[in-house]
Every structure is written in structure tokens, then in C-alpha cells.
Coordinates of C-alpha atoms and ligand atoms in Angstrom, one line a residue:
X1 CA 85.0 17.3 32.0
X2 CA 85.9 18.1 28.5
X3 CA 89.3 16.4 28.5
X4 CA 87.6 13.0 29.0
X5 CA 87.5 10.8 25.8
X6 CA 84.4 10.0 23.9
X7 CA 85.0 6.5 24.5
X8 CA 84.6 6.9 28.3
X9 CA 81.6 9.4 27.8
X10 CA 79.7 6.8 25.8
X11 CA 80.2 4.1 28.4
X12 CA 77.3 3.3 30.8
X13 CA 78.3 2.8 34.3
X14 CA 78.0 -0.8 35.8
X15 CA 74.4 -0.7 37.2
X16 CA 75.2 -3.7 39.6
X17 CA 78.1 -1.7 41.0
X18 CA 76.2 1.6 41.0
X19 CA 73.4 0.1 43.0
X20 CA 75.7 -1.9 45.4
X21 CA 77.3 1.6 46.0
X22 CA 74.2 3.6 46.6
X23 CA 73.1 0.5 49.2
X24 CA 76.4 1.2 50.8
X25 CA 76.1 4.7 51.1
X26 CA 72.7 4.5 52.9
X27 CA 74.1 1.9 55.1
X28 CA 76.9 4.2 56.1
X29 CA 74.1 6.6 57.2
X30 CA 72.7 3.9 59.6
X31 CA 70.0 2.9 57.6
X32 CA 69.3 -1.0 57.7
X33 CA 69.5 -1.9 54.1
X34 CA 69.3 -5.3 53.0
X35 CA 71.5 -5.7 49.8
X36 CA 70.5 -8.0 47.1
X37 CA 71.8 -6.0 44.3
X38 CA 75.4 -7.3 44.0
X39 CA 75.7 -10.9 42.4
X40 CA 78.2 -11.8 45.1
X41 CA 78.4 -15.1 47.2
X42 CA 77.6 -14.4 50.9
X43 CA 79.9 -17.3 51.9
X44 CA 83.5 -16.9 52.9
X45 CA 86.1 -18.5 50.7
X46 CA 86.6 -22.2 51.8
X47 CA 89.3 -22.7 54.5
X48 CA 91.6 -24.9 52.3
X49 CA 91.9 -22.3 49.7
X50 CA 92.8 -19.7 52.4
X51 CA 95.3 -22.0 53.6
X52 CA 97.1 -22.5 50.5
X53 CA 97.3 -18.6 50.1
X54 CA 99.1 -18.2 53.8
X55 CA 101.3 -21.1 52.5
X56 CA 102.3 -19.2 49.4
X57 CA 103.1 -16.1 51.4
X58 CA 105.0 -18.0 54.1
X59 CA 107.0 -19.6 51.2
X60 CA 108.1 -16.3 49.9
X61 CA 108.4 -17.5 46.3
X62 CA 105.4 -15.7 44.7
X63 CA 106.0 -12.2 45.5
X64 CA 107.4 -11.2 42.0
X65 CA 105.6 -10.7 38.6
X66 CA 104.1 -13.9 37.5
X67 CA 104.0 -15.2 33.9
X68 CA 101.6 -13.0 32.0
X69 CA 99.0 -15.7 31.3
X70 CA 99.3 -17.4 34.9
X71 CA 101.7 -19.8 36.3
X72 CA 102.1 -22.9 34.2
X73 CA 101.1 -25.2 37.0
X74 CA 97.9 -23.2 37.4
X75 CA 97.1 -23.4 33.8
X76 CA 97.8 -27.1 34.0
X77 CA 95.2 -27.7 36.8
X78 CA 92.6 -25.6 34.8
X79 CA 93.4 -27.9 31.9
X80 CA 93.0 -30.9 34.0
X81 CA 89.7 -29.6 35.4
X82 CA 88.4 -28.7 31.9
X83 CA 89.3 -32.2 30.9
X84 CA 87.7 -33.9 33.9
X85 CA 84.7 -31.8 34.4
X86 CA 83.9 -30.4 30.7
X87 CA 85.1 -33.0 28.5
X88 CA 87.4 -30.4 26.9
X89 CA 91.0 -31.1 25.8
X90 CA 93.2 -27.9 26.2
X91 CA 97.0 -27.3 26.5
X92 CA 98.1 -24.7 29.2
X93 CA 99.2 -22.8 26.2
X94 CA 95.6 -22.1 25.3
X95 CA 94.6 -20.8 28.9
X96 CA 95.0 -17.3 30.1
X97 CA 94.4 -16.5 33.7
X98 CA 93.1 -13.0 34.2
X99 CA 92.4 -10.5 37.0
X100 CA 88.6 -11.7 37.1
X101 CA 86.5 -13.1 34.2
X102 CA 85.5 -9.8 33.5
X103 CA 89.0 -9.0 32.5
X104 CA 89.0 -12.4 30.5
X105 CA 85.8 -11.0 28.6
X106 CA 87.5 -7.6 27.9
X107 CA 90.6 -9.2 26.7
X108 CA 88.8 -11.5 24.4
X109 CA 86.6 -8.7 22.7
X110 CA 89.7 -6.2 22.4
X111 CA 91.3 -9.1 20.6
X112 CA 88.6 -10.2 18.3
X113 CA 86.6 -7.1 17.1
X114 CA 87.2 -4.4 14.6
X115 CA 85.1 -1.4 14.4
X116 CA 81.6 -2.4 13.2
X117 CA 81.8 -6.0 14.0
X118 CA 78.4 -7.4 15.2
X119 CA 78.2 -9.5 18.4
X120 CA 75.1 -11.5 19.0
X121 CA 74.2 -11.1 22.7
X122 CA 71.6 -13.5 24.1
X123 CA 69.4 -11.2 26.3
X124 CA 68.7 -10.5 29.1
X125 CA 72.7 -10.4 29.5
X126 CA 75.0 -9.5 32.0
X127 CA 75.7 -5.7 32.3
X128 CA 79.1 -5.5 31.3
X129 CA 79.0 -7.4 28.0
X130 CA 77.4 -4.6 26.1
X131 CA 79.8 -2.0 27.2
X132 CA 82.9 -4.0 26.9
X133 CA 81.9 -4.9 23.2
X134 CA 81.1 -1.2 22.6
X135 CA 84.6 -0.1 24.0
X136 CA 86.2 -2.5 21.5
X137 CA 84.2 -0.7 18.6
X138 CA 81.7 -3.6 18.1
X139 CA 78.2 -3.4 17.9
X140 CA 75.8 -5.7 20.2
X141 CA 73.0 -7.2 18.7
X142 CA 70.4 -8.5 21.1
X143 CA 68.3 -11.6 20.7
X144 CA 65.7 -11.7 23.3
X145 CA 64.5 -14.4 25.5
X146 CA 61.3 -14.0 27.5
X147 CA 59.9 -15.1 30.7
X148 CA 57.6 -17.7 29.0
X149 CA 60.5 -19.7 27.8
X150 CA 62.8 -19.0 30.9
X151 CA 64.2 -16.0 29.1
X152 CA 66.1 -18.1 26.6
X153 CA 66.3 -17.0 23.0
X154 CA 65.8 -19.8 20.6
X155 CA 68.3 -21.0 17.8
X156 CA 65.8 -19.6 15.2
X157 CA 66.5 -16.2 16.7
X158 CA 70.1 -16.8 16.5
X159 CA 69.9 -17.8 12.9
X160 CA 68.0 -14.6 12.0
X161 CA 70.4 -12.2 13.8
X162 CA 73.4 -13.6 11.8
X163 CA 74.7 -11.1 9.1
X164 CA 77.9 -10.8 7.1
X165 CA 79.1 -8.6 9.8
X166 CA 78.7 -11.0 12.8
X167 CA 82.0 -11.7 14.5
X168 CA 81.0 -13.4 17.6
X169 CA 78.0 -14.7 19.9
X170 CA 78.0 -14.5 23.7
X171 CA 75.9 -16.0 26.3
X172 CA 76.1 -17.0 29.9
X173 CA 74.8 -20.4 31.2
X174 CA 73.7 -20.5 34.0
X175 CA 72.8 -16.9 33.1
X176 CA 73.3 -13.9 35.0
X177 CA 70.6 -12.1 35.4
X178 CA 68.2 -14.8 34.7
X179 CA 69.3 -18.1 36.2
X180 CA 68.5 -19.9 33.1
X181 CA 70.6 -22.8 31.9
X182 CA 70.9 -24.0 28.2
X183 CA 70.5 -27.7 28.1
X184 CA 72.2 -30.2 25.8
X185 CA 69.5 -29.9 23.2
X186 CA 69.5 -26.1 23.2
X187 CA 73.0 -25.9 22.8
X188 CA 73.3 -28.6 20.2
X189 CA 70.6 -26.5 18.2
X190 CA 73.0 -23.4 18.7
X191 CA 76.0 -25.3 17.4
X192 CA 73.9 -26.7 14.5
X193 CA 73.0 -22.9 13.4
X194 CA 76.5 -22.0 13.9
X195 CA 78.0 -24.9 11.8
X196 CA 76.9 -23.0 8.5
X197 CA 79.0 -19.9 9.8
X198 CA 82.4 -21.5 11.0
X199 CA 84.1 -18.0 11.1
X200 CA 81.7 -16.9 14.2
X201 CA 83.5 -17.2 17.4
X202 CA 81.2 -18.2 20.3
X203 CA 82.2 -16.8 23.9
X204 CA 80.5 -19.2 26.5
X205 CA 80.7 -17.7 29.9
X206 CA 80.5 -20.5 32.2
X207 CA 81.2 -18.7 35.7
X208 CA 78.2 -20.1 37.4
X209 CA 78.7 -23.7 36.4
X210 CA 78.9 -24.8 39.7
X211 CA 75.6 -23.3 40.8
X212 CA 73.3 -25.3 38.5
X213 CA 70.3 -26.9 39.7
X214 CA 69.4 -28.8 36.5
X215 CA 71.6 -31.8 36.9
X216 CA 74.0 -31.3 34.0
X217 CA 76.3 -28.5 33.0
X218 CA 77.2 -28.5 29.4
X219 CA 80.0 -26.8 27.6
X220 CA 79.2 -25.9 24.1
X221 CA 83.0 -26.2 23.4
X222 CA 82.3 -29.9 24.0
X223 CA 80.0 -30.2 20.9
X224 CA 81.1 -31.5 17.5
X225 CA 83.1 -28.7 15.7
X226 CA 82.8 -25.9 18.5
X227 CA 86.2 -26.4 20.1
X228 CA 88.1 -24.8 17.4
X229 CA 85.8 -21.5 17.5
X230 CA 84.7 -21.2 21.2
X231 CA 86.2 -19.2 23.9
X232 CA 85.2 -20.6 27.1
X233 CA 85.2 -18.1 29.9
X234 CA 85.2 -19.1 33.6
X235 CA 86.6 -18.0 37.1
X236 CA 86.8 -18.6 40.8
X237 CA 84.5 -15.9 41.9
X238 CA 81.1 -17.7 42.1
X239 CA 81.6 -21.3 42.6
X240 CA 84.6 -20.8 45.4
X241 CA 83.2 -17.7 47.0
X242 CA 86.5 -15.5 45.7
X243 CA 85.1 -12.5 44.0
X244 CA 87.7 -10.2 46.0
X245 CA 90.6 -12.6 44.9
X246 CA 90.1 -11.5 41.3
X247 CA 90.7 -14.6 39.4
X248 CA 89.2 -15.6 35.8
X249 CA 90.3 -17.4 32.9
X250 CA 89.9 -18.3 29.3
X251 CA 90.4 -21.6 27.4
X252 CA 90.4 -20.7 23.7
X253 CA 92.0 -21.6 20.3
X254 CA 95.7 -20.8 20.5
X255 CA 96.0 -17.5 18.3
X256 CA 93.1 -16.1 20.7
X257 CA 94.9 -17.1 23.8
X258 CA 98.2 -15.7 22.4
X259 CA 96.5 -12.5 21.7
X260 CA 94.8 -12.2 25.0
X261 CA 98.1 -12.8 26.6
X262 CA 99.5 -10.1 24.4
X263 CA 96.8 -7.6 25.4
X264 CA 97.2 -8.5 29.0
X265 CA 100.9 -8.0 28.8
X266 CA 100.5 -4.3 28.1
X267 CA 97.5 -3.7 30.3
X268 CA 98.0 -5.5 33.6
X269 CA 100.6 -8.4 33.5
X270 CA 100.0 -11.6 35.1
X271 CA 97.4 -11.5 38.0
X272 CA 98.2 -11.7 41.7
X273 CA 100.6 -14.4 42.3
X274 CA 99.6 -15.5 46.0
X275 CA 95.7 -15.6 44.5
X276 CA 97.1 -17.9 41.8
X277 CA 98.6 -20.5 44.3
X278 CA 95.2 -20.4 46.1
X279 CA 93.2 -21.2 42.8
X280 CA 95.3 -24.3 42.4
X281 CA 94.0 -25.3 45.7
X282 CA 90.6 -24.7 44.7
X283 CA 90.7 -26.8 41.5
X284 CA 92.4 -29.7 43.0
X285 CA 91.1 -29.7 46.5
X286 CA 87.7 -30.7 48.0
X287 CA 84.8 -29.6 46.3
X288 CA 82.3 -30.3 49.2
X289 CA 82.2 -26.6 50.2
X290 CA 81.3 -25.6 46.7
X291 CA 78.6 -28.1 46.8
X292 CA 77.2 -27.0 50.0
X293 CA 77.0 -23.5 48.9
X294 CA 75.1 -24.7 45.8
X295 CA 72.9 -26.6 48.1
X296 CA 72.1 -23.3 50.2
X297 CA 71.6 -21.4 46.9
X298 CA 68.7 -24.1 45.8
X299 CA 67.3 -23.9 49.4
X300 CA 67.1 -20.2 49.1
X301 CA 65.5 -20.3 45.6
X302 CA 62.7 -22.4 46.9
X303 CA 62.3 -19.9 49.8
X304 CA 62.3 -16.7 47.5
X305 CA 59.9 -18.3 45.0
X306 CA 57.6 -19.2 47.9
X307 CA 57.8 -15.6 49.4
X308 CA 57.5 -13.9 46.0
X309 CA 54.3 -15.8 45.2
X310 CA 52.7 -13.8 48.1
X311 CA 53.5 -10.4 46.4
X312 CA 50.7 -9.6 44.1
X313 CA 51.7 -8.4 40.5
X314 CA 55.1 -10.0 40.5
X315 CA 55.5 -12.5 37.7
X316 CA 57.9 -15.4 38.4
X317 CA 59.5 -18.4 36.8
X318 CA 62.0 -21.0 38.0
X319 CA 65.5 -20.3 37.5
X320 CA 67.6 -23.2 36.9
X321 CA 71.1 -21.9 38.3
X322 CA 73.2 -19.1 39.4
X323 CA 71.8 -17.1 42.4
X324 CA 69.3 -14.6 40.8
X325 CA 65.6 -14.3 40.3
X326 CA 64.6 -11.8 37.4
X327 CA 60.8 -11.2 38.1
X328 CA 58.8 -9.2 35.7
X329 CA 57.5 -6.3 37.7
X330 CA 55.7 -4.4 34.7
X331 CA 52.4 -4.4 36.5
X332 CA 53.4 -1.6 38.8
X333 CA 54.5 0.6 35.9
X334 CA 52.2 3.8 36.0
X335 CA 51.3 3.1 39.6
X336 CA 52.1 5.8 42.6
X337 CA 52.1 6.0 46.4
X338 CA 50.7 9.5 46.1
X339 CA 54.1 11.2 46.0
X340 CA 56.2 8.8 43.6
X341 CA 55.0 7.4 40.3
X342 CA 56.7 4.4 39.0
X343 CA 57.3 4.8 35.4
X344 CA 60.0 2.1 34.9
X345 CA 61.8 -0.8 36.6
X346 CA 64.5 1.8 37.7
X347 CA 62.0 3.9 39.3
X348 CA 60.6 0.9 41.1
X349 CA 64.1 -0.1 42.3
X350 CA 64.8 3.3 43.8
X351 CA 61.3 3.3 45.2
X352 CA 62.0 0.0 47.0
X353 CA 65.4 1.1 48.0
X354 CA 64.1 4.3 49.5
X355 CA 60.8 3.0 51.1
X356 CA 61.7 -0.8 51.9
X357 CA 65.5 -0.3 52.1
X358 CA 66.1 -3.3 49.9
X359 CA 68.6 -2.9 47.0
X360 CA 67.7 -4.5 43.7
X361 CA 69.0 -3.9 40.3
X362 CA 66.9 -2.7 37.1
X363 CA 66.3 -4.9 34.3
X364 CA 67.0 -2.1 31.9
X365 CA 70.6 -2.6 32.7
X366 CA 70.4 -6.3 31.5
X367 CA 68.4 -5.4 28.4
X368 CA 64.8 -6.3 30.0
X369 CA 63.1 -3.3 31.0
X370 CA 60.2 -5.0 32.6
X371 CA 62.3 -6.9 35.2
X372 CA 64.4 -6.4 38.2
X373 CA 67.1 -8.5 39.5
X374 CA 67.1 -9.9 43.2
X375 CA 70.4 -11.8 44.0
X376 CA 69.6 -14.3 46.6
X377 CA 73.1 -14.8 47.8
X378 CA 71.9 -13.8 51.4
X379 CA 70.9 -15.4 54.7
X380 CA 67.3 -17.0 54.6
X381 CA 66.5 -14.4 57.3
X382 CA 67.6 -11.6 55.2
X383 CA 65.6 -12.8 52.2
X384 CA 62.4 -13.5 54.1
X385 CA 62.6 -9.9 55.6
X386 CA 63.4 -8.2 52.3
X387 CA 60.5 -9.8 50.6
X388 CA 58.2 -8.8 53.6
X389 CA 59.3 -5.4 53.2
X390 CA 59.0 -5.2 49.3
X391 CA 55.4 -6.6 49.5
X392 CA 54.6 -3.9 52.0
X393 CA 56.1 -1.0 49.9
X394 CA 54.3 -2.3 46.8
X395 CA 51.0 -2.7 48.5
X396 CA 51.1 1.2 48.7
X397 CA 51.2 1.6 45.0
X398 CA 48.0 2.3 43.6
Ligands
LIG401 N1 80.4 -13.2 33.9 C1 79.2 -13.1 34.6 C2 78.1 -13.7 34.0 C3 79.4 -12.8 36.1 O1 78.1 -12.8 36.5 C4 80.5 -12.1 36.6 C5 80.2 -11.7 38.0 N2 80.9 -10.2 38.1 C6 81.5 -12.1 35.8 C7 81.5 -12.8 34.4 C8 82.9 -11.6 36.1 O2 83.3 -12.2 37.2 P1 84.8 -11.9 38.0 O3 85.2 -10.7 37.3 O4 84.4 -11.7 39.3 O5 85.4 -13.3 37.6
LIG402 N1 78.5 -10.3 38.6 C1 78.3 -9.5 39.7 C2 76.9 -9.0 39.3 O1 76.4 -9.1 38.3 C3 79.2 -8.7 40.2 C4 79.2 -7.2 39.8 C5 80.0 -6.9 38.7 O2 80.9 -7.3 38.5 O3 79.2 -6.2 37.7 O4 76.3 -8.3 40.1

């Protein structure tokens, strides 16, 4: 449609959401699709969190507009959590609660970027980073990790990518889509490079912090000199299985937090009040359900890695966190089953969806065209069945 803006015409649709939609459509036609495309816990939100939401409804006090950056006691609970778990001292004024970490990231870049500002993006990267940066008129500059070093770009690559236009750097750890976790030494090397460029803001997306098999989650903001120039992004979707509740937050230097509050005040206002009350219970309550979910993901990682070893032509590695595996499938490029030729990872995902009825996401969407993303936030049975089906479908490609 002609009337649509150049802005929206230039924007790519979210590939994770598009693939999940395709899987849903096939399912609605009665096809037995196993959906491993959407990065979404397959667990229910823990009971004590749901109870807090029910209590909040019964109390009847939380039906009106909430303060734009979130209820003060929620922001205090977030500040306490950051102190307790991440060794970060923030005041509630430095915290902005939003409608998902997605909005937190969008707020942040809308507040930081002028036209032409560069943002260094550690790749493979989560789909929405690049589109949000472009929407804010920034220019994403990718630094690529590869499978041999568990997809982690090095601090030397970071150093080389910095120009006079660099405004910010963004990465996720644990990473979506690779599951890579930046350890203390790697983050320290990153901080060392950035020490020469105090004007560059770091956006650290820690939404998978509770799904980390490496033994330690390190927040880059806790490193010397980093607190003043880091925006720590986090949320409740993954660790507490609360994707549909839409709750994320940033902890940031005060001027950035204030700016994010300002933009949110014009776009959406404070997020859902009942969900915020539930979030307080999540932060202050029992962490056992979160730990149980992380244990289940660890078990499934082993299962998926073992099963994938049996599939010829798929190159894997061991992800250290989140619930994704991001194998290199490029050996299949150029092959055909006699009808369909696989030219790229997108073709392979469509072939697997149509033939094996398993939905994955193409690596192209994450800046890694040789790979596909498989989310193992699914039951053991579904994962076993899915990989058997994939193996069978791939065996037809010659
Ligand atoms: N960052 C990363 C790395 C993610 O995988 C997600 C998942 N959608 C988000 C941010 C956004 O999460 P949400 O908006 O559900 O809080
Ligand atoms: N973060 C999830 C994913 O990568 C959810 C989908 C989305 O928000 O894009 O699949």
C-alpha cells in the first residue's frame, strides 16, 4: 500500500514470529507440527506468581494506570535483585519497567540514536536488534563470532569495529540464538577495549541469565568503569516462563532511564498493573521453579546434542545457556530431493517444515546464513521425535 511509510516498508518482519505463525497455520489445518521455532519456555508460570496476580485482582487496587516506569515497590524489588544477584547498585529511579524486554530495547535505542549513529552488534544476534536500531535511524555494524569459538566475536573484533560514529554496543549473554555465554575474562577484555571509548554505551541483554549452564552469570555493568555507561536489559519472560505477561526492564544511568520513561509515557504508559504485582512475587519468591526449569533445559540440551550427532552433515557445538542450538547446516546447500533444491538455510527450514513438519528458524534472520535455530524449550518426546523426522527428511537430500 502506497500510503505506508518508508520506515515500515524498510522493516523486516520478525522471522521468529513469522515462522511460529506458519507452524500455527499448518497445525490449524490438522498437520502434526512440532514447533521448535519460537523461543518460549514450554513451562507454565510458577504457581506463587500466578497467585500474586490473583490476589492483586482481588485486592482491586491495581486497575488504574500505573506509574510510567513501573510501581515503585517493583522497581525497588528489581534494584534489590540486581544488588543481590548481579552486584549492581541501582536506585529505583534508574529502573524502567516496560511491556517486555523488547520494548526496553526499543526505548533504549530510540533514546540513544541519532541518524547515522553506529551500533556494534555481536552476531549472531537476536532478530529484533537490527530492525530496532534501523527504526531509530541507526546503522547496525556486525561483528561475527563463528561456530569454532562458540559464536563469540573477540574483543579484537570489537576494537576494529569502533569508529567515531559508534554510539553503542549490544550483545546478549546467554545469547539468543547461539546459547553462547560470555565469561568473566571475555567481558573483562570487552570492558578493557571500551575503557578507551567512554562515550560508547553498552546494552547488555541478560534476559537468559537464569538459564546458564556455565556456573556463573556475569553482568558487564559490574566491571570497573562500566556501570556509568551500561544499560542492563532483563525481563521475566524466560527465567519465570512469563512470555505472555509482557514484562521487561532496564537498569541504566539516570538520564537514560529518564529518557526511556519519557518515550514510554508517549507510547504505552506503565505496563499492566496486575502483571507488575506478579513480578514482585517472582523476584522476592521461591527460585526453585526457575532452577527446575533450568535443569530441564540442561537435560534437553544433552538429549538434543546426542540426537543431532546421529544426523549426518550437521555441525554442532555445546551451547552454554538459553534454550537454543544453532547448528551449521550448510552441507545441505545445493542438494535436492528431486523436487526441491536447497539453496540456503531459509529453503532448508521450509523443506523441513513441509516434509518433516518441524518448524525451525533460518540463521539468516540472526546474521548467520549457514545455520538454523532450534529451540529446545519442548518436551523430551517432542525433541526426540522432531530430530528423528529431521534426520529422515534430510536423508532424502542428495
Ligand atoms: N532479548 C532476547 C535475547 C530475547 O530472546 C527476547 C525474547 N523475545 C527478548 C529480548 C524479548 O523478550 P520479552 O519482550 O518477552 O521480554
Ligand atoms: N525471543 C523469542 C525468540 O527469539 C520470542 C520471539 C520474539 O519475540 O521474537 O524466538
